[in-house]
Coordinates of N, CA, C and O in Angstrom, one line a residue:
A1 N -6.5 14.4 -6.7 CA -7.3 14.5 -5.5 C -8.1 13.5 -4.3 O -8.2 13.8 -3.4
A2 N -8.9 12.7 -5.3 CA -9.5 12.0 -4.6 C -8.7 11.3 -3.3 O -8.7 10.7 -2.4
A3 N -7.5 10.5 -4.0 CA -6.4 10.2 -3.5 C -5.9 10.8 -2.2 O -5.9 10.4 -1.1
L4 N -5.8 11.7 -2.2 CA -5.5 12.5 -1.0 C -6.7 12.9 0.2 O -6.0 12.6 0.8
Q5 N -7.9 13.0 -0.5 CA -9.4 12.8 0.2 C -9.3 11.4 0.7 O -9.6 11.8 2.1
W6 N -9.1 10.7 0.4 CA -9.1 9.4 0.8 C -7.9 8.9 2.2 O -7.8 8.6 3.4
C7 N -6.3 9.7 1.9 CA -5.4 10.0 2.8 C -5.8 10.6 3.8 O -5.6 10.0 5.2
E8 N -6.7 11.7 3.3 CA -7.3 12.7 4.8 C -7.6 11.6 5.9 O -8.1 11.4 6.7
T9 N -8.9 11.2 4.7 CA -10.0 10.6 5.8 C -9.4 9.2 6.4 O -9.5 8.8 7.4
N10 N -8.5 8.7 6.2 CA -7.6 7.6 6.9 C -6.0 8.0 7.9 O -5.4 6.7 7.7
R11 N -6.4 9.2 7.8 CA -4.8 9.6 8.4 C -4.5 9.5 9.7 O -3.3 8.7 9.5
V12 N -5.1 8.8 10.4 CA -4.6 8.1 11.4 C -4.7 6.7 11.8 O -3.2 6.1 12.0
E13 N -5.5 5.9 10.8 CA -4.9 4.6 10.7 C -3.6 4.5 9.9 O -2.9 3.4 9.9
L14 N -2.9 5.0 8.4 CA -2.1 5.7 7.9 C -0.9 5.4 8.6 O 0.6 5.3 8.7
K15 N -0.9 6.5 9.9 CA 0.0 7.1 10.8 C 0.3 5.8 11.5 O 1.5 6.1 12.1
K16 N -0.4 5.0 12.1 CA -0.2 3.9 12.9 C 0.6 3.1 12.0 O 1.4 2.6 13.1
R17 N 0.3 2.8 10.9 CA 1.5 2.1 10.2 C 2.4 2.1 9.7 O 3.3 2.0 9.2
G18 N 2.9 3.8 9.9 CA 3.6 4.5 9.2 C 3.7 4.7 8.0 O 4.8 4.8 7.4
S19 N 2.9 4.7 7.4 CA 2.4 5.2 6.0 C 3.2 6.7 5.9 O 3.2 7.3 5.8
L20 N 3.9 6.3 4.4 CA 4.5 7.6 3.3 C 3.3 7.7 2.3 O 3.3 9.1 1.8
V21 N 2.5 7.7 2.2 CA 1.8 7.5 0.6 C 1.0 9.3 0.7 O 1.1 9.2 0.0
E22 N 0.5 9.8 2.3 CA 0.3 10.8 2.0 C 0.6 11.9 1.8 O 0.8 13.0 0.9
F23 N 2.1 12.1 2.1 CA 3.4 12.8 2.0 C 3.5 12.4 0.2 O 3.9 14.1 0.0
L24 N 4.3 10.9 0.1 CA 4.3 11.2 -1.4 C 3.5 11.8 -2.1 O 3.4 11.9 -3.2
L25 N 2.1 11.5 -2.0 CA 1.2 12.3 -3.0 C 1.8 13.8 -3.3 O 1.0 14.6 -4.3
H26 N 1.7 14.3 -2.1 CA 1.3 15.7 -1.6 C 3.1 16.2 -1.9 O 2.8 17.1 -3.1
Q27 N 4.2 15.4 -2.2 CA 4.9 15.7 -3.2 C 4.9 16.0 -4.5 O 5.8 16.7 -5.1
S28 N 4.3 14.7 -4.8 CA 4.5 14.8 -6.1 C 3.4 15.9 -7.2 O 3.8 16.6 -7.9
H29 N 2.3 15.9 -5.7 CA 1.4 17.9 -6.7 C 2.1 18.7 -6.5 O 2.2 19.7 -7.4
F30 N 3.3 18.7 -5.5 CA 4.4 19.6 -5.7 C 4.8 19.5 -6.3 O 5.3 20.8 -7.4
I31 N 5.6 18.9 -6.4 CA 6.4 19.1 -8.1 C 6.4 19.5 -9.3 O 6.5 19.8 -10.0
S32 N 4.6 18.8 -9.3 CA 4.0 19.4 -10.4 C 3.6 20.6 -10.8 O 3.7 21.4 -11.6
L33 N 3.3 20.9 -9.1 CA 3.9 22.7 -9.1 C 4.9 23.2 -10.0 O 4.8 24.2 -11.0
V34 N 5.7 23.4 -9.6 CA 7.2 23.6 -9.8 C 7.2 23.1 -11.1 O 7.9 24.1 -11.9
Q35 N 7.2 21.8 -11.8 CA 7.6 21.6 -13.0 C 7.2 22.9 -14.1 O 6.9 23.0 -14.8
S36 N 5.8 23.1 -13.9 CA 4.5 24.2 -14.5 C 4.9 25.4 -14.3 O 4.5 26.4 -14.7
K37 N 6.1 25.6 -13.5 CA 6.3 27.2 -13.2 C 5.4 28.1 -12.9 O 5.3 29.0 -13.1
K38 N 4.9 27.6 -11.4 CA 3.3 28.0 -11.1 C 4.1 28.4 -9.9 O 3.5 27.7 -8.4
T39 N 5.3 29.5 -9.2 CA 5.7 30.3 -8.2 C 4.8 30.3 -7.6 O 5.1 29.8 -6.0
P40 N 3.7 31.1 -6.9 CA 3.0 31.5 -5.7 C 1.8 29.8 -5.4 O 2.4 29.6 -4.3
E41 N 1.8 29.3 -6.6 CA 0.7 27.6 -6.3 C 1.9 27.4 -5.5 O 1.3 26.6 -3.8
A42 N 2.8 27.1 -6.0 CA 4.0 26.0 -5.2 C 4.5 26.4 -4.1 O 4.2 26.2 -2.7
L43 N 4.9 28.0 -3.5 CA 4.8 28.9 -2.8 C 3.5 28.6 -1.5 O 3.7 27.6 0.2
R44 N 2.2 28.3 -1.7 CA 1.6 28.2 -1.0 C 1.2 26.9 -0.5 O 0.6 26.6 0.6
Y45 N 2.0 26.3 -1.4 CA 1.4 24.3 -0.9 C 2.3 23.8 -0.3 O 2.4 22.8 0.4
A46 N 3.1 24.5 -0.1 CA 4.7 24.7 0.3 C 4.5 24.5 2.1 O 4.7 23.6 3.3
K47 N 2.9 25.3 2.4 CA 3.0 25.2 3.6 C 1.7 24.1 4.3 O 1.6 23.1 5.6
I48 N 1.2 23.5 3.3 CA 0.4 22.3 3.6 C 1.9 21.1 3.6 O 1.6 20.5 4.3
L49 N 3.0 21.3 3.0 CA 3.4 20.2 3.3 C 4.0 20.4 4.6 O 4.9 19.2 5.3
G50 N 3.9 21.9 5.7 CA 4.8 21.9 7.6 C 4.8 20.5 7.8 O 5.1 20.4 8.4
Q51 N 3.2 19.8 7.7 CA 2.5 19.1 9.0 C 3.7 18.1 8.3 O 3.4 17.1 9.6
F52 N 4.6 18.0 7.9 CA 5.3 16.8 7.4 C 7.0 16.8 7.4 O 7.4 16.1 7.8
C53 N 7.1 18.0 8.7 CA 8.3 18.0 8.6 C 8.8 17.4 10.2 O 10.0 17.3 9.9
D54 N 7.8 16.8 10.9 CA 8.8 16.1 11.6 C 9.2 14.6 11.5 O 10.3 14.2 12.1
T55 N 8.7 14.5 10.6 CA 8.5 13.2 10.0 C 9.6 13.0 8.0 O 10.7 11.9 8.4
Q56 N 9.6 13.7 8.0 CA 10.1 14.2 6.4 C 11.2 15.5 6.7 O 11.4 16.1 5.0
K57 N 11.9 15.5 7.3 CA 12.7 17.5 7.1 C 13.6 17.1 6.0 O 14.1 18.1 5.3
K58 N 14.2 16.4 5.4 CA 15.4 16.2 5.0 C 14.7 16.1 3.8 O 14.8 17.1 2.5
Q59 N 13.6 15.9 3.2 CA 12.9 15.9 1.5 C 12.3 16.4 2.0 O 12.1 17.3 0.7
L60 N 11.3 17.4 2.8 CA 11.2 18.6 2.5 C 12.2 20.0 2.5 O 11.9 20.5 1.4
Q61 N 13.4 20.0 2.6 CA 14.1 20.6 2.4 C 14.8 20.9 0.8 O 15.1 21.2 0.3
R62 N 14.5 19.3 -0.1 CA 14.9 19.0 -0.8 C 13.9 19.2 -1.7 O 14.5 20.2 -2.8
L63 N 12.5 20.1 -1.3 CA 11.5 20.0 -2.2 C 11.4 21.4 -2.0 O 11.5 21.8 -3.1
M64 N 12.4 22.4 -0.9 CA 11.9 23.9 -0.8 C 12.6 24.2 -2.0 O 13.2 25.3 -2.9
G65 N 14.5 23.1 -2.2 CA 15.3 23.4 -2.9 C 15.2 23.5 -4.6 O 15.9 23.9 -5.4
T66 N 14.0 23.1 -4.4 CA 13.5 23.1 -6.2 C 12.8 24.2 -6.4 O 12.8 24.9 -7.7
L67 N 12.8 25.3 -5.9 CA 12.1 26.4 -6.0 C 12.9 27.2 -6.7 O 12.8 28.1 -7.3
L68 N 14.4 26.8 -6.2 CA 15.3 27.7 -6.7 C 15.6 27.4 -8.9 O 16.0 28.6 -8.9
F69 N 15.2 26.4 -8.6 CA 15.3 25.9 -10.2 C 13.6 26.1 -10.6 O 13.8 25.9 -12.3
I70 N 12.7 26.5 -10.4 CA 11.8 26.6 -11.2 C 11.9 27.5 -12.1 O 10.9 27.2 -13.3
N71 N 12.2 28.2 -12.9 CA 12.7 29.4 -14.4 C 13.3 28.2 -14.8 O 13.0 28.8 -16.5
F72 N 14.2 26.8 -14.0 CA 15.1 26.5 -15.5 C 14.8 25.2 -15.4 O 15.1 24.5 -16.5
G73 N 13.7 24.7 -14.7 CA 13.8 23.2 -15.0 C 14.5 22.7 -14.0 O 14.9 22.6 -14.1
L74 N 13.9 20.9 -13.7 CA 14.4 20.6 -12.5 C 15.2 19.4 -13.0 O 15.6 18.9 -12.9
E75 N 15.3 19.1 -15.1 CA 15.4 18.5 -14.8 C 16.9 18.3 -15.3 O 18.0 17.6 -15.1
N76 N 17.7 19.4 -15.3 CA 19.2 19.5 -15.2 C 19.7 20.4 -13.8 O 20.1 20.3 -14.3
S77 N 18.4 19.7 -13.2 CA 19.2 20.3 -11.8 C 19.5 19.3 -10.7 O 19.0 17.9 -11.1
P78 N 20.2 19.6 -9.3 CA 20.3 17.8 -8.6 C 18.6 18.1 -8.4 O 19.1 16.3 -7.3
Y79 N 17.8 18.4 -8.6 CA 16.5 17.6 -8.0 C 15.9 16.7 -9.1 O 14.8 16.3 -9.1
A80 N 16.4 16.2 -10.1 CA 15.6 15.4 -11.5 C 15.3 14.3 -11.2 O 14.4 14.0 -11.2
D81 N 16.1 13.7 -10.1 CA 15.2 12.4 -9.5 C 14.2 12.5 -9.1 O 13.4 11.1 -9.0
L82 N 13.6 13.5 -8.9 CA 12.0 13.8 -8.3 C 11.4 14.1 -9.2 O 9.7 14.0 -8.6
I83 N 11.6 13.8 -10.1 CA 10.9 14.0 -11.6 C 10.5 12.3 -12.6 O 9.9 12.8 -13.4
Q84 N 10.9 11.8 -11.7 CA 11.0 10.3 -12.4 C 9.6 9.8 -12.6 O 8.9 10.1 -12.0
E85 N 9.6 9.3 -14.2 CA 8.2 8.3 -13.6 C 7.5 7.4 -13.2 O 6.8 7.0 -12.9
A86 N 8.7 7.1 -12.6 CA 8.8 5.9 -12.1 C 8.0 6.5 -9.9 O 7.5 5.1 -10.0
H87 N 8.0 7.4 -9.8 CA 8.2 8.0 -8.9 C 6.5 7.5 -8.6 O 5.7 7.1 -7.8
S88 N 5.5 8.1 -9.9 CA 4.1 7.3 -9.8 C 3.4 6.2 -9.7 O 2.2 6.1 -8.7
A89 N 4.4 5.5 -10.5 CA 4.0 3.5 -10.6 C 3.8 3.3 -9.0 O 3.2 2.8 -8.2
E90 N 5.4 4.2 -8.0 CA 5.6 3.6 -6.8 C 4.2 3.8 -5.8 O 3.7 3.4 -5.3
I91 N 4.1 5.5 -6.3 CA 2.8 5.9 -5.1 C 1.8 5.2 -5.3 O 0.5 4.9 -4.5
C92 N 1.2 5.0 -6.6 CA -0.1 4.2 -7.6 C 0.0 2.8 -6.5 O -1.2 2.6 -6.1
D93 N 0.9 2.3 -6.7 CA 1.0 1.2 -6.2 C 1.6 1.5 -4.2 O 0.5 0.4 -3.8
L94 N 1.8 1.6 -3.9 CA 1.8 2.2 -2.5 C 0.7 2.2 -2.0 O -0.3 1.3 -1.5
L95 N -0.1 2.8 -2.7 CA -1.4 3.7 -2.7 C -2.3 2.6 -2.7 O -3.5 2.3 -1.1
T96 N -2.4 1.2 -3.4 CA -2.9 0.4 -3.7 C -2.8 -0.4 -2.3 O -4.1 -1.5 -1.8
K97 N -2.3 -0.7 -2.0 CA -1.5 -1.4 -0.8 C -1.8 -1.0 0.6 O -2.9 -2.0 1.2
E98 N -1.9 0.2 0.4 CA -2.3 0.5 1.9 C -4.1 0.3 1.7 O -4.9 0.2 3.1
A99 N -4.8 0.8 0.4 CA -6.0 0.7 0.8 C -6.5 -0.9 1.0 O -7.8 -0.5 2.0
C100 N -5.9 -1.2 0.1 CA -6.1 -2.6 0.5 C -5.6 -3.5 1.9 O -6.7 -4.1 2.3
S101 N -4.6 -2.7 2.2 CA -4.6 -3.8 3.4 C -5.7 -2.6 5.2 O -5.6 -3.5 5.7
L102 N -6.0 -1.4 4.9 CA -6.9 -1.2 5.5 C -8.2 -1.7 5.4 O -8.9 -2.0 6.5
L103 N -8.7 -2.0 4.3 CA -9.6 -3.0 4.2 C -9.7 -4.3 4.6 O -10.6 -5.3 4.2
G104 N -8.4 -5.2 4.7 CA -7.8 -6.4 5.0 C -8.2 -7.4 3.5 O -8.7 -8.6 4.0
L105 N -8.0 -6.5 2.7 CA -8.2 -7.3 1.4 C -6.3 -7.4 0.9 O -5.7 -6.8 0.9
S106 N -6.5 -8.2 0.0 CA -5.1 -8.7 -0.6 C -4.8 -7.6 -1.8 O -5.7 -7.2 -2.6
K107 N -3.9 -7.1 -2.2 CA -3.2 -6.6 -3.5 C -3.2 -7.4 -4.2 O -3.6 -6.5 -5.8
D108 N -3.3 -8.4 -4.5 CA -2.8 -9.5 -5.7 C -4.2 -9.6 -6.1 O -5.1 -10.4 -5.3
S109 N -4.2 -10.6 -7.5 CA -5.4 -11.0 -7.6 C -5.8 -12.2 -7.7 O -4.7 -12.9 -7.0
P110 N -7.0 -13.3 -6.7 CA -7.1 -14.4 -6.6 C -6.3 -15.2 -7.1 O -5.9 -15.8 -6.0
L111 N -5.9 -15.9 -8.9 CA -5.4 -16.1 -9.1 C -3.4 -16.4 -8.3 O -3.4 -16.9 -8.5
T112 N -3.5 -14.7 -8.3 CA -2.2 -14.9 -7.8 C -1.6 -15.8 -6.8 O -0.7 -15.8 -6.3
I113 N -2.5 -15.2 -6.2 CA -2.9 -16.0 -4.2 C -2.8 -17.4 -4.4 O -2.0 -18.0 -3.7
T114 N -3.9 -17.9 -5.0 CA -4.5 -19.5 -5.2 C -2.6 -20.2 -5.5 O -2.3 -21.1 -4.9
V115 N -2.2 -19.4 -6.8 CA -0.7 -20.1 -7.2 C 0.4 -20.1 -6.2 O 1.5 -20.9 -6.0
D116 N 0.5 -18.9 -5.6 CA 1.6 -18.7 -4.4 C 1.8 -19.8 -2.7 O 2.2 -20.7 -3.1
A117 N 0.3 -19.4 -2.8 CA -0.6 -20.5 -2.1 C -0.5 -22.1 -2.1 O 0.9 -23.0 -1.4
G118 N -0.6 -22.4 -3.4 CA 0.1 -24.1 -4.3 C 1.5 -24.0 -4.2 O 1.9 -25.3 -3.1
C119 N 2.3 -23.6 -3.8 CA 3.9 -23.4 -4.2 C 4.6 -23.3 -2.9 O 5.5 -24.1 -2.7
K120 N 3.8 -22.5 -2.0 CA 4.1 -22.7 -0.7 C 3.8 -24.0 0.2 O 4.5 -24.8 0.9
A121 N 2.5 -24.4 -0.3 CA 2.2 -25.5 0.6 C 2.4 -27.1 0.0 O 2.4 -28.2 0.7
L122 N 2.8 -27.0 -1.6 CA 3.5 -28.2 -2.6 C 4.9 -28.6 -1.4 O 4.0 -30.2 -1.2
P123 N 5.9 -28.5 -1.1 CA 6.6 -29.4 -0.4 C 6.2 -29.4 0.8 O 6.7 -30.8 0.9
A124 N 5.3 -29.2 1.5 CA 4.8 -29.9 2.4 C 4.1 -30.9 2.6 O 3.7 -32.1 3.6
L125 N 3.3 -30.9 1.8 CA 1.7 -31.8 1.3 C 2.3 -32.7 0.7 O 2.5 -34.2 1.4
N126 N 3.8 -32.9 0.5 CA 4.8 -33.9 -0.8 C 4.9 -34.3 0.7 O 5.1 -36.1 0.9
A127 N 5.8 -33.8 1.7 CA 6.7 -34.8 2.6 C 5.0 -35.6 3.7 O 6.0 -36.4 4.2
I128 N 4.2 -34.8 3.6 CA 3.3 -35.6 5.0 C 2.5 -37.0 4.2 O 2.6 -38.3 4.3
K129 N 2.2 -36.8 2.5 CA 2.5 -38.0 1.7 C 3.2 -38.7 2.0 O 2.9 -39.8 2.0
Q130 N 4.6 -38.6 1.9 CA 5.5 -39.2 1.4 C 5.7 -40.0 3.2 O 5.5 -41.4 3.2
V131 N 5.2 -39.6 4.0 CA 5.3 -39.6 5.5 C 3.8 -41.5 5.7 O 3.9 -42.3 6.2
M132 N 3.3 -40.8 5.0 CA 1.9 -41.7 5.3 C 1.9 -42.2 4.4 O 1.7 -43.4 4.7
E133 N 2.7 -42.4 3.4 CA 2.6 -44.1 2.6 C 4.0 -44.6 3.2 O 4.0 -46.3 3.1
V134 N 4.8 -44.0 3.4 CA 5.8 -45.4 4.3 C 5.2 -46.0 5.2 O 5.1 -47.2 5.9
K135 N 3.9 -45.4 6.0 CA 3.3 -45.6 7.3 C 2.1 -46.1 7.0 O 0.9 -47.3 7.7
Q136 N 1.9 -46.5 5.4 CA 0.5 -47.3 4.8 C -0.7 -46.2 5.2 O -1.6 -46.9 5.5
L137 N -0.8 -45.1 5.6 CA -2.0 -44.8 5.7 C -2.4 -43.4 4.6 O -3.8 -43.3 5.3
W138 N -1.8 -43.4 3.6 CA -2.3 -43.0 2.7 C -3.0 -44.1 2.3 O -3.6 -44.8 2.2
G139 N -4.6 -42.9 1.8 CA -5.9 -43.6 1.0 C -7.1 -43.8 2.0 O -8.0 -44.1 2.1
L140 N -6.5 -44.3 3.8 CA -7.5 -44.3 5.2 C -8.3 -42.9 5.0 O -9.6 -43.5 5.8
K141 N -8.0 -41.9 5.3 CA -8.4 -40.7 5.2 C -9.0 -40.1 3.9 O -7.8 -40.1 3.6
D142 N -9.8 -39.2 4.2 CA -10.1 -38.4 3.8 C -9.5 -36.7 3.8 O -9.8 -36.1 3.1
E143 N -8.8 -36.3 4.5 CA -8.1 -35.0 5.0 C -6.8 -35.6 5.4 O -6.5 -36.4 6.0
L144 N -6.0 -34.3 5.0 CA -4.6 -34.7 6.0 C -4.5 -34.5 7.9 O -5.7 -33.7 7.9
P145 N -3.6 -35.3 8.1 CA -4.0 -35.0 9.7 C -3.0 -33.7 10.2 O -2.7 -33.5 11.1
C146 N -2.5 -32.7 9.3 CA -2.0 -31.9 10.3 C -2.6 -30.4 8.6 O -3.1 -30.5 8.3
E147 N -2.2 -29.1 9.6 CA -2.2 -28.1 9.1 C -1.1 -27.3 8.1 O -0.1 -27.8 8.5
V148 N -1.5 -27.0 6.8 CA -0.2 -26.4 6.4 C -0.5 -24.8 6.7 O -0.4 -24.8 6.1
D149 N 0.7 -24.6 7.2 CA 1.2 -22.8 7.6 C 1.4 -22.0 6.1 O 2.5 -22.5 5.7
L150 N 0.6 -21.2 5.7 CA 1.0 -20.5 4.4 C 1.8 -19.1 4.7 O 1.9 -18.6 3.7
G151 N 1.9 -18.9 6.3 CA 2.4 -17.3 6.2 C 1.0 -16.6 6.1 O -0.2 -16.5 5.8
P152 N 1.9 -15.2 6.4 CA 0.4 -14.1 7.3 C -0.1 -13.7 5.2 O -0.5 -12.9 5.4
S153 N 1.3 -13.8 4.4 CA 0.6 -12.8 2.8 C -0.7 -13.8 2.5 O -1.2 -13.5 1.8
C154 N -1.1 -14.9 2.9 CA -2.3 -15.8 2.8 C -3.2 -16.1 3.7 O -3.9 -16.7 4.1
Q155 N -3.1 -14.8 4.7 CA -4.3 -15.0 5.5 C -4.9 -14.3 5.5 O -4.4 -12.8 5.6
F156 N -6.9 -13.9 5.6 CA -7.6 -12.8 5.4 C -8.2 -12.9 6.0 O -9.1 -14.2 6.4
H157 N -9.1 -11.7 5.9 CA -10.2 -11.9 6.7 C -11.5 -11.8 5.5 O -11.7 -11.2 4.6
T158 N -12.9 -12.5 6.3 CA -13.9 -12.4 5.3 C -14.9 -11.5 5.4 O -14.9 -11.0 6.2
L159 N -14.9 -10.7 4.6 CA -15.7 -10.0 4.0 C -17.5 -10.6 3.5 O -17.5 -10.9 2.5
L160 N -18.6 -9.7 4.6 CA -20.1 -10.2 3.5 C -20.2 -8.8 3.2 O -20.5 -8.1 4.1
A161 N -20.8 -8.7 2.0 CA -21.2 -7.9 1.0 C -22.8 -7.7 0.5 O -23.1 -8.8 0.4
C162 N -23.7 -6.9 1.4 CA -25.0 -6.3 0.5 C -25.0 -6.5 -0.6 O -25.1 -4.9 -0.2
P163 N -25.2 -6.4 -1.8 CA -25.0 -5.8 -2.7 C -27.1 -4.5 -2.5 O -26.6 -3.7 -3.5
I164 N -27.4 -5.0 -1.9 CA -28.9 -4.4 -1.8 C -29.1 -3.6 -0.9 O -29.1 -1.6 -1.3
L165 N -28.2 -3.6 0.4 CA -28.2 -2.5 1.4 C -26.8 -1.8 1.2 O -26.9 -0.8 1.7
R166 N -26.0 -2.1 0.3 CA -24.5 -1.6 0.4 C -24.1 -1.8 1.2 O -23.1 -0.2 1.9
W167 N -23.9 -2.8 2.3 CA -23.3 -2.9 3.4 C -21.8 -3.8 3.5 O -22.4 -5.0 3.3
V168 N -20.8 -3.9 4.2 CA -19.7 -4.7 4.1 C -19.7 -4.9 5.8 O -19.4 -4.3 6.5
E169 N -19.4 -6.2 5.7 CA -19.2 -6.7 7.4 C -18.3 -7.7 7.5 O -18.4 -8.7 6.7
L170 N -17.5 -7.4 8.4 CA -16.5 -8.7 8.6 C -16.9 -9.6 9.2 O -18.1 -9.6 10.3
S171 N -16.9 -11.2 9.0 CA -17.2 -12.2 9.5 C -16.7 -12.3 11.1 O -18.2 -12.9 11.7
S172 N -16.0 -11.7 12.3 CA -15.9 -11.4 13.1 C -16.9 -10.6 13.5 O -17.5 -10.9 14.8
D173 N -17.3 -9.7 13.2 CA -18.7 -8.7 13.6 C -19.7 -9.9 13.9 O -20.6 -9.3 14.7
M174 N -20.6 -10.7 13.1 CA -21.5 -11.9 13.2 C -21.3 -13.1 14.0 O -22.4 -13.1 15.2
H175 N -20.4 -13.2 14.6 CA -19.7 -13.8 15.7 C -19.9 -13.5 17.3 O -20.3 -13.8 18.1
S176 N -20.1 -12.0 16.9 CA -19.5 -11.5 18.0 C -21.3 -10.8 18.6 O -21.5 -9.8 20.0
T177 N -22.5 -10.8 17.7 CA -23.2 -10.6 17.9 C -24.8 -12.1 18.1 O -24.2 -12.9 17.8

């Protein structure tokens, strides 16, 4: 319920990104109603799913097809793939990714990011070192003469957080004032 509430609050941004997370959360809830054999609740919830008919028509048709097997169980139906445990993990990962992305944060741990950045930068740094050694420039300066591009996955916005006032501000906001 909290995840759906977050999706509703951030619906505009999620739609701009083409995110499926809100639909997948609704789909998951609908499937749980069908598996619990709660026909009236599932039918009422199907109306909520109608908001996705423009973008998820085929999947909505499949979801409505599950209602035919509500009394027999989805396990042995043509819709058995909709009840796989992997779906929950995928939805959780997607929700984490979208939430972090909207906040300008990475979903990966700082250690993972650091190792990834080091692995990307090392070949370029080795090449620069070899050129500087050949030209006998190594050791003359404390910094490298160029930047190493690590790609968009290693670019972040600085967030400043005040633990007392409990507000968060982007570093770019500070420069505009």
